[in-house]
Amino acid sequence: MDLTFSEEDEAYRAELRQWLSDNIGGGGGGGGESANAMMKRAESSDESKNDPLAGARAWPRTLHDAGYVGLAWPKAYGGQDASFTQQVICADEMARVRTPPLINTIGLSIIGPTLVQHGTEEQKKRFLPRILRADDLWCQGFSEPEAGSDLASLRCRAEIDGDEFVVNGQKVWTSLAPISDWIFMLVRTDPDAPKREGISYLLADMKTPGITVRPLRNAAGGSHFSEVFFDNVRVPREHLVGELNGGWQIARSSLDHERSGLSGVVALEETLGRLWRMASNLDRGDHKAVEEPSTRRALAQHWIEIEGLRHLGFRTLSNQIAGKPPGAGSSVGKLFASETRNQLTRTALRVEGPLAPIAKRSPHVVDRGRWHAAYFDALAHSIGGGTSEVMRNVIAEKVLELPRPAED
Amino acid sequence: MDLTFSEEDEAYRAELRQWLSDNIGGGGGGGGESANAMMKRAESSDESKNDPLAGARAWPRTLHDAGYVGLAWPKAYGGQDASFTQQVICADEMARVRTPPLINTIGLSIIGPTLVQHGTEEQKKRFLPRILRADDLWCQGFSEPEAGSDLASLRCRAEIDGDEFVVNGQKVWTSLAPISDWIFMLVRTDPDAPKREGISYLLADMKTPGITVRPLRNAAGGSHFSEVFFDNVRVPREHLVGELNGGWQIARSSLDHERSGLSGVVALEETLGRLWRMASNLDRGDHKAVEEPSTRRALAQHWIEIEGLRHLGFRTLSNQIAGKPPGAGSSVGKLFASETRNQLTRTALRVEGPLAPIAKRSPHVVDRGRWHAAYFDALAHSIGGGTSEVMRNVIAEKVLELPRPAED
Amino acid sequence: MDFNLSEEQETLQEMACDFIRERWPADCAREALDKRPAVIGADVWQEILEMGWLGVAAGEDVGGIGGDVLTAAVLSQEAGRGLLPGPFQSSLIAALAVDRSGNDAIRSELVPQLIDGSLRATVAIEEPGGRYGPDAIAAKVRADADGWRLTGSKLLVPDADSAALLIVGAQTPDGLGWVRVRADAQGVEIRKMERMDAQSCSEVVFENAPVEGDALLGDERSLREAYDIWTVLLAADLLGSAEASLELTRRYAIERVQFGRPIGTFQAVSHRLANHLVDVEIGRSLLYGACLALDEKRDNAAPLVSAAKAWLSDAAVAAAESALQIHGGVGFTWEYDVHLHMRRSRCNAAILGDADYHRDRVADYMDESWVPPVKA
Amino acid sequence: MDFNLSEEQETLQEMACDFIRERWPADCAREALDKRPAVIGADVWQEILEMGWLGVAAGEDVGGIGGDVLTAAVLSQEAGRGLLPGPFQSSLIAALAVDRSGNDAIRSELVPQLIDGSLRATVAIEEPGGRYGPDAIAAKVRADADGWRLTGSKLLVPDADSAALLIVGAQTPDGLGWVRVRADAQGVEIRKMERMDAQSCSEVVFENAPVEGDALLGDERSLREAYDIWTVLLAADLLGSAEASLELTRRYAIERVQFGRPIGTFQAVSHRLANHLVDVEIGRSLLYGACLALDEKRDNAAPLVSAAKAWLSDAAVAAAESALQIHGGVGFTWEYDVHLHMRRSRCNAAILGDADYHRDRVADYMDESWVPPVKA
């Protein structure tokens, strides 16, 4: 058992670290802006013809030029063909300095790897390089109003008409739809087959006539998600990914394609650090909140949880490096990370104590209201991408091998 | 809203309190012995012909002579025809001074009321007075190895043969079976009917040939429960309670026939008092365990839980006095009391701290090991008489009116 | 023995529930999040005054209905269920504080005006510094040549921006107690704050501000009693909110179908809701117990108030969190009401003592006065 | 990077698991509850010694195998899974404590005997008074004319009734550290205690008992390190027990049919087990992390040890409680094994620091040395 890397890998890390320190904090080029803020600006801008996202595209392009995106992808399509260990080192170092968010994250992390694995040669050539350089931004069309946890019951239909699919229906909880160029989506292509066997995986240009985007306002007041409506939208047959009616397995494999979760651990640890500082500054009469035994124990428990996640990540990663299946680690890590994040923000509100009710921008508000936002985000996170309930079903079935209830 | 009783009721209470103080603590006549201890003695005694339980029967007889058992039962069968309020006052006062356990509790609290409601005139005349005076001791034959939470799937069969039923099968988790004179039981009398509609309610003399009792040792080392086997046991038809195949409803109603739970509250409160004393005596270096903030909060939380149960009991009771259905209170109270009891004993082990592992009779053991026993008891309690899971199903269906899963 | 709402209370509760649902539908609370702060509109406020809600627990001799604390709590519960904002609750507690101040002259002068709405008052206790409750009050009254002067700071004072009179807990030459200060007096600065649920509150800073009447409005006993009553009203608000979250989720669990059946048939949902039902029923019982104990001035009134507040703070927040989780995606939309209850219950859970503060108060009571039953 | 068991460790684990299942089946642990205390029989003990289990983590130069702490932990985990009692763990930690004492002469004299079983030793740290850990050690060594003399009292010393040598944490003229005392020396009184799971332990009272060699066996650093290693071995035992409880329940949930289907199809059961699986995997990860940090003597070794012990104390007890609850009636019978794991995990959870003690230790570390990552 060891946690060390080869000399070569350590050299890679050192080089990256140097690059990051040279390129982050001023020089990065607009990267400091959040994806949400970018989207807002894109929506409200008058000068949308001049690409209001130019600033946001600069950072992924800088990264790409330096060879720090698309690490796992073949060189033929603009990737790096990097080793697994290098991928991990890269994710880890970026998380450590909290690089600015990437406007093309969905492309890089979901549809890109899916195309690498399942795309046709033409699809790879056409889409992958443009994903890497943020020329095309992508959004995901999986969930529907009646198909949330039970994704396989989706209804959005695509009928074949000559060389085209004709798509009708609705998607929901689509992130960043208003600024996306393309959508990848699951559609029902055989209504008579068992529900998981009649689904296909399509790519559609968001500018195709018949697509309407309606942003949804979320509970925290922002509008990260949209509904997307399809009214006789014609999609060329060449934009089918994989086999006709074989979409479910492809979507499944992209959902399973989880990382070791180690970069998420760094983010959680940083949050705990902020929480500790907050508790160290807050008065409780003649002492600070951090001196209270119950607060100390709660924060210690979070430290323990985060170390648990980190070392679970090491185990998952070791399996992946050794070419073994990731084991129970990936589903366990995802569920536990989401629970930990939830509990952490709850603890934050408890530590805020009498100041917890105060709204953003009010005097006396703690840390400019970040903990309220973090609390809502964490709750939302435990729903997005499979609720914690669904994750428990998965663990019960796949890891514990308990019998599956009859309903499905 | 008020919590006061009428003058007449208060006079009743004063009289009872006086009687209790005159008759408890020395004079009560063998009542100080626990049911378990009684059973043990009964088993090991050589002189079983001379009724080894004579001592144990003395206390219920004393109570009966004074008119403090069978309060709700008709005078014609030895009862008191007392008002509902008087019943409550009686239960409350007895809990307050922790009267010795009654050897005939199962008769008084389950089969007695069932016979009052559903028994034939002959059954009432024959059995009720003997229950009140502890001449007959009763045990319950409901659960079976394959029918625990899912009681209605019981298999123990009774076939009609002339004027008799012939019973074959097995019961389990039967309390006090070795010293009982009679058993009331659920048997399947129509194997072809839907499972709740083919069950009958029978009474059987434990001395009938073909009945075998095998005590089960429990996890705490004692043997409170038994298995009871029936091999061609002949039960006269006159010992059927209610209609043939109508047993499920009768059993259901006796399970629903719950008290306000107020006497259970007194017991919990007394346990919390002991726990507070224990925490006040235990050293934690230079201070006492009770001075630790986390211990204080845990104990305060138990106080809150117990007050919640007490006031829930007042609400249930008020409904019952007013002749209204008890409301959500009875199932809620049962579930919550059992959870509270569990948590309380867990807190006790946490407060014991370094001394928690020490077995009974070892030096340094805390409170002679009572908290270990209480912990096991509490865990068992949340299974006996319907697990907490089943209680939650009941609340979901009956109180929240959620749809019922298809399985049953 | 009748430990339930009286018929009159049940009727009042139904009326209040209907009125709020009609005149302050959830959309009003939602819109207020954009147009802060949330305040009851003038016409609805007038109707509330005319229904006499501010006087339900005040004496009949001063224009009230002579009801008990429970009656006031029933209204607060409906305010919580219906997301009704200020200045309802602050006005109610201000009227109750003066009614029970023990100061007959001021009581008969002010309470009628407080009840009919001609005088808008609010109550200020909590201060900066991170400690809750009357024991943390540091605001100080000094007697100088011109009379009594108040210096200090109060946080999260509800509806102070629209109040004419401030009823303030302070250390005075005559001990801890209530004093009155006009909101427009010299030396009073009102700095607007807002709550996560958009309800109005302010920091109020007093610098040598003149105290009306140069004397106590009420002594320490009356201050502590009012603090307990206010706390129990918040507990009632939390109960209403918890019930609303549970009911929204219950209905959703019946209607929403996933995997071919209503999600309410899954134990991950149904058992969770059953646990919340237990929480709500225990909380309601504690609330009734605390109200009765306050009315009968029983020894264990304060710990019972703390029990209700601690329990319902936890219960309401947990019910709102489950509501969000069980609703899934739609629960996080602006249009669904679940986040409104989340916001309200999160705020009320942390106001006038959070669950930990109140558990500590219970522990102190256990230390000093609790007598457990002893085995014979 | 390879953060998993090595092949050798996996092989050892399987062997140990099979050996214990065969030579110390659960019935032995059950029967021991009646014929206390639970002790490994002479023949099985001899086999264990021959397999070299006590030397897995000791240096090769003193007869050990030269493995790491993790290798020892793997054996403890199997002991937990298989309910193996003393004197296994106390002998293992005694050998490790001497091996890592830093005292070369004594090390090369004693460790070979400790490993081959010719010298049975145990370790004594905890004292009466309710505080855990090395900081609570009050037992004192005085130097007098005849040499060093130990006075004090130790609680819950494992297998002291069968040990020849006691390795004792004490305050000495040379500071806090280890000293050796012969069990049969004058001034040593061994008072038998027993654990809820029937394992042997004792109170050992020293009154001017002569210290072997009149000198430290190991200094404060080595005492603290051994305390941490012992703690991590207990955490491993708890992990094994948690896995056993979970596996028993998993199998029962597959076989047991109620309401027409296996109870494992009910979410009340399946989600609960999924949560325990998460607990176990997080616990295993923490355990590995703590072992590696100890072997590499990293700065965060102590808080990682505490993390593993705190987490696994909670996790093992919770898994055992769920096992009882989900098994229903049969879980409470003497014949089922679930109560055996409940007993063992309840004991180990409260030994060498309960979860709260170890969380406090983590908080102290955070206060003093933790450096969270900082946003660029």
mmCIF file of C-alpha atoms in Angstrom, chain B residues 149-333:
data_model
loop_
_atom_site.group_PDB
_atom_site.id
_atom_site.type_symbol
_atom_site.label_atom_id
_atom_site.label_comp_id
_atom_site.label_asym_id
_atom_site.label_seq_id
_atom_site.Cartn_x
_atom_site.Cartn_y
_atom_site.Cartn_z
ATOM 1 C CA SER B 149 -44.560 -8.616 10.926
ATOM 2 C CA ASP B 150 -46.818 -10.251 8.382
ATOM 3 C CA LEU B 151 -49.084 -11.803 11.008
ATOM 4 C CA ALA B 152 -51.915 -12.536 8.584
ATOM 5 C CA SER B 153 -49.849 -15.139 6.788
ATOM 6 C CA LEU B 154 -50.057 -17.473 9.772
ATOM 7 C CA ARG B 155 -50.336 -21.207 9.055
ATOM 8 C CA CYS B 156 -51.265 -22.961 12.290
ATOM 9 C CA ARG B 157 -54.351 -24.920 11.205
ATOM 10 C CA ALA B 158 -57.580 -25.884 12.906
ATOM 11 C CA GLU B 159 -59.942 -28.370 11.232
ATOM 12 C CA ILE B 160 -63.443 -28.972 12.427
ATOM 13 C CA ASP B 161 -64.148 -32.513 13.517
ATOM 14 C CA GLY B 162 -67.601 -32.848 15.008
ATOM 15 C CA ASP B 163 -67.872 -30.578 18.011
ATOM 16 C CA GLU B 164 -64.162 -29.972 18.123
ATOM 17 C CA PHE B 165 -61.364 -28.176 16.346
ATOM 18 C CA VAL B 166 -58.201 -30.149 15.715
ATOM 19 C CA VAL B 167 -55.208 -27.833 15.894
ATOM 20 C CA ASN B 168 -51.845 -28.489 14.264
ATOM 21 C CA GLY B 169 -48.925 -26.119 13.955
ATOM 22 C CA GLN B 170 -46.596 -23.904 15.890
ATOM 23 C CA LYS B 171 -46.594 -20.570 17.668
ATOM 24 C CA VAL B 172 -43.563 -18.577 18.753
ATOM 25 C CA TRP B 173 -42.650 -15.560 20.943
ATOM 26 C CA THR B 174 -45.224 -16.663 23.482
ATOM 27 C CA SER B 175 -44.608 -14.964 26.825
ATOM 28 C CA LEU B 176 -44.953 -16.919 30.042
ATOM 29 C CA ALA B 177 -46.175 -20.056 28.297
ATOM 30 C CA PRO B 178 -44.696 -22.494 30.841
ATOM 31 C CA ILE B 179 -46.825 -21.152 33.689
ATOM 32 C CA SER B 180 -49.977 -20.388 31.732
ATOM 33 C CA ASP B 181 -53.234 -22.283 32.145
ATOM 34 C CA TRP B 182 -54.835 -21.126 28.895
ATOM 35 C CA ILE B 183 -53.767 -19.823 25.536
ATOM 36 C CA PHE B 184 -55.749 -17.600 23.153
ATOM 37 C CA MET B 185 -54.639 -18.035 19.588
ATOM 38 C CA LEU B 186 -55.221 -17.327 15.951
ATOM 39 C CA VAL B 187 -55.572 -20.350 13.695
ATOM 40 C CA ARG B 188 -56.294 -20.824 10.025
ATOM 41 C CA THR B 189 -59.705 -22.388 9.568
ATOM 42 C CA ASP B 190 -60.149 -21.737 5.853
ATOM 43 C CA PRO B 191 -56.956 -22.246 3.851
ATOM 44 C CA ASP B 192 -58.682 -21.238 0.602
ATOM 45 C CA ALA B 193 -59.965 -17.822 1.675
ATOM 46 C CA PRO B 194 -57.934 -14.608 1.258
ATOM 47 C CA LYS B 195 -55.421 -14.667 4.034
ATOM 48 C CA ARG B 196 -57.177 -12.334 6.457
ATOM 49 C CA GLU B 197 -60.531 -13.986 5.974
ATOM 50 C CA GLY B 198 -59.716 -17.557 6.904
ATOM 51 C CA ILE B 199 -58.525 -16.974 10.456
ATOM 52 C CA SER B 200 -60.361 -17.863 13.676
ATOM 53 C CA TYR B 201 -59.799 -16.942 17.312
ATOM 54 C CA LEU B 202 -59.615 -19.924 19.682
ATOM 55 C CA LEU B 203 -59.077 -20.545 23.388
ATOM 56 C CA ALA B 204 -57.234 -23.666 24.462
ATOM 57 C CA ASP B 205 -56.464 -25.265 27.797
ATOM 58 C CA MET B 206 -52.688 -25.570 28.025
ATOM 59 C CA LYS B 207 -53.067 -28.986 29.648
ATOM 60 C CA THR B 208 -54.760 -30.436 26.543
ATOM 61 C CA PRO B 209 -52.796 -33.399 25.189
ATOM 62 C CA GLY B 210 -50.644 -32.515 22.180
ATOM 63 C CA ILE B 211 -49.434 -29.115 23.411
ATOM 64 C CA THR B 212 -45.686 -28.858 23.960
ATOM 65 C CA VAL B 213 -43.896 -25.797 25.284
ATOM 66 C CA ARG B 214 -40.241 -25.119 24.533
ATOM 67 C CA PRO B 215 -38.708 -22.047 26.202
ATOM 68 C CA LEU B 216 -36.480 -19.904 23.961
ATOM 69 C CA ARG B 217 -33.418 -18.275 25.354
ATOM 70 C CA ASN B 218 -33.203 -14.620 24.435
ATOM 71 C CA ALA B 219 -30.211 -12.528 23.490
ATOM 72 C CA ALA B 220 -29.880 -11.111 26.987
ATOM 73 C CA GLY B 221 -29.612 -14.638 28.347
ATOM 74 C CA GLY B 222 -33.068 -14.944 29.922
ATOM 75 C CA SER B 223 -35.983 -16.996 28.660
ATOM 76 C CA HIS B 224 -39.085 -14.870 28.632
ATOM 77 C CA PHE B 225 -40.443 -16.373 25.394
ATOM 78 C CA SER B 226 -41.387 -19.846 24.304
ATOM 79 C CA GLU B 227 -42.321 -21.824 21.263
ATOM 80 C CA VAL B 228 -45.601 -23.699 21.576
ATOM 81 C CA PHE B 229 -46.261 -26.756 19.411
ATOM 82 C CA PHE B 230 -49.703 -28.180 18.631
ATOM 83 C CA ASP B 231 -50.025 -31.770 17.573
ATOM 84 C CA ASN B 232 -53.638 -32.823 16.942
ATOM 85 C CA VAL B 233 -54.821 -30.723 19.836
ATOM 86 C CA ARG B 234 -58.590 -31.016 20.288
ATOM 87 C CA VAL B 235 -60.383 -27.818 21.266
ATOM 88 C CA PRO B 236 -64.122 -27.832 21.964
ATOM 89 C CA ARG B 237 -66.107 -25.716 19.554
ATOM 90 C CA GLU B 238 -67.483 -23.624 22.425
ATOM 91 C CA HIS B 239 -63.982 -22.152 22.767
ATOM 92 C CA LEU B 240 -64.266 -20.294 19.498
ATOM 93 C CA VAL B 241 -64.435 -16.514 20.078
ATOM 94 C CA GLY B 242 -66.684 -14.643 17.662
ATOM 95 C CA GLU B 243 -67.531 -16.005 14.254
ATOM 96 C CA LEU B 244 -65.775 -18.821 12.452
ATOM 97 C CA ASN B 245 -63.191 -17.187 10.136
ATOM 98 C CA GLY B 246 -63.808 -13.852 11.855
ATOM 99 C CA GLY B 247 -60.706 -13.959 14.064
ATOM 100 C CA TRP B 248 -58.594 -11.379 12.249
ATOM 101 C CA GLN B 249 -60.921 -8.499 13.054
ATOM 102 C CA ILE B 250 -61.146 -9.520 16.678
ATOM 103 C CA ALA B 251 -57.367 -9.684 17.066
ATOM 104 C CA ARG B 252 -57.004 -6.375 15.234
ATOM 105 C CA SER B 253 -59.451 -4.672 17.565
ATOM 106 C CA SER B 254 -57.650 -5.964 20.622
ATOM 107 C CA LEU B 255 -54.350 -4.659 19.220
ATOM 108 C CA ASP B 256 -55.979 -1.300 18.495
ATOM 109 C CA HIS B 257 -57.423 -1.176 21.981
ATOM 110 C CA GLU B 258 -54.507 0.852 23.232
ATOM 111 C CA ARG B 259 -54.425 3.015 26.288
ATOM 112 C CA SER B 260 -53.488 6.676 26.239
ATOM 113 C CA GLY B 261 -49.965 5.527 27.072
ATOM 114 C CA LEU B 262 -49.796 7.782 30.109
ATOM 115 C CA SER B 263 -48.635 5.072 32.470
ATOM 116 C CA GLY B 264 -45.763 4.328 30.064
ATOM 117 C CA VAL B 265 -44.757 7.981 30.322
ATOM 118 C CA VAL B 266 -44.333 7.705 34.068
ATOM 119 C CA ALA B 267 -42.043 4.725 33.593
ATOM 120 C CA LEU B 268 -39.943 6.578 31.014
ATOM 121 C CA GLU B 269 -39.701 9.578 33.273
ATOM 122 C CA GLU B 270 -38.517 7.450 36.116
ATOM 123 C CA THR B 271 -35.866 5.927 33.841
ATOM 124 C CA LEU B 272 -34.720 9.401 32.850
ATOM 125 C CA GLY B 273 -34.515 10.296 36.527
ATOM 126 C CA ARG B 274 -32.237 7.323 37.128
ATOM 127 C CA LEU B 275 -30.139 8.281 34.150
ATOM 128 C CA TRP B 276 -29.753 11.822 35.444
ATOM 129 C CA ARG B 277 -28.666 10.442 38.809
ATOM 130 C CA MET B 278 -26.194 8.111 37.143
ATOM 131 C CA ALA B 279 -24.725 10.995 35.154
ATOM 132 C CA SER B 280 -24.549 13.074 38.324
ATOM 133 C CA ASN B 281 -22.478 10.428 40.049
ATOM 134 C CA LEU B 282 -20.091 9.428 37.269
ATOM 135 C CA ASP B 283 -16.685 11.052 37.203
ATOM 136 C CA ARG B 284 -15.167 12.519 34.067
ATOM 137 C CA GLY B 285 -11.820 13.547 35.446
ATOM 138 C CA ASP B 286 -12.419 16.701 37.455
ATOM 139 C CA HIS B 287 -16.130 16.995 36.800
ATOM 140 C CA LYS B 288 -19.257 14.865 36.622
ATOM 141 C CA ALA B 289 -20.700 13.456 33.427
ATOM 142 C CA VAL B 290 -23.879 15.496 33.893
ATOM 143 C CA GLU B 291 -21.875 18.702 33.590
ATOM 144 C CA GLU B 292 -20.849 17.978 30.010
ATOM 145 C CA PRO B 293 -22.779 20.080 27.510
ATOM 146 C CA SER B 294 -23.470 17.201 25.132
ATOM 147 C CA THR B 295 -24.774 15.016 27.957
ATOM 148 C CA ARG B 296 -26.962 17.829 29.240
ATOM 149 C CA ARG B 297 -28.453 18.382 25.814
ATOM 150 C CA ALA B 298 -29.077 14.690 25.290
ATOM 151 C CA LEU B 299 -30.852 14.390 28.626
ATOM 152 C CA ALA B 300 -32.822 17.574 27.967
ATOM 153 C CA GLN B 301 -33.903 16.133 24.639
ATOM 154 C CA HIS B 302 -35.223 13.059 26.437
ATOM 155 C CA TRP B 303 -37.129 15.273 28.853
ATOM 156 C CA ILE B 304 -38.673 16.998 25.840
ATOM 157 C CA GLU B 305 -39.566 13.686 24.219
ATOM 158 C CA ILE B 306 -41.204 12.428 27.388
ATOM 159 C CA GLU B 307 -43.202 15.640 27.858
ATOM 160 C CA GLY B 308 -44.254 15.324 24.229
ATOM 161 C CA LEU B 309 -45.519 11.819 24.924
ATOM 162 C CA ARG B 310 -47.256 12.918 28.117
ATOM 163 C CA HIS B 311 -49.134 15.729 26.396
ATOM 164 C CA LEU B 312 -49.917 13.509 23.438
ATOM 165 C CA GLY B 313 -51.395 11.123 25.993
ATOM 166 C CA PHE B 314 -53.537 13.945 27.400
ATOM 167 C CA ARG B 315 -54.901 14.603 23.934
ATOM 168 C CA THR B 316 -55.666 10.938 23.286
ATOM 169 C CA LEU B 317 -57.258 10.641 26.690
ATOM 170 C CA SER B 318 -59.393 13.740 26.182
ATOM 171 C CA ASN B 319 -60.713 12.246 22.979
ATOM 172 C CA GLN B 320 -61.481 8.981 24.706
ATOM 173 C CA ILE B 321 -63.222 10.703 27.603
ATOM 174 C CA ALA B 322 -65.281 12.670 25.109
ATOM 175 C CA GLY B 323 -66.203 9.419 23.363
ATOM 176 C CA LYS B 324 -64.297 10.379 20.201
ATOM 177 C CA PRO B 325 -61.858 8.044 18.432
ATOM 178 C CA PRO B 326 -58.371 8.333 19.914
ATOM 179 C CA GLY B 327 -57.046 9.970 16.722
ATOM 180 C CA ALA B 328 -53.510 9.672 15.459
ATOM 181 C CA GLY B 329 -52.344 9.634 19.053
ATOM 182 C CA SER B 330 -52.374 5.931 19.722
ATOM 183 C CA SER B 331 -50.188 4.712 16.830
ATOM 184 C CA VAL B 332 -47.973 7.784 17.022
ATOM 185 C CA GLY B 333 -47.567 7.358 20.753
#
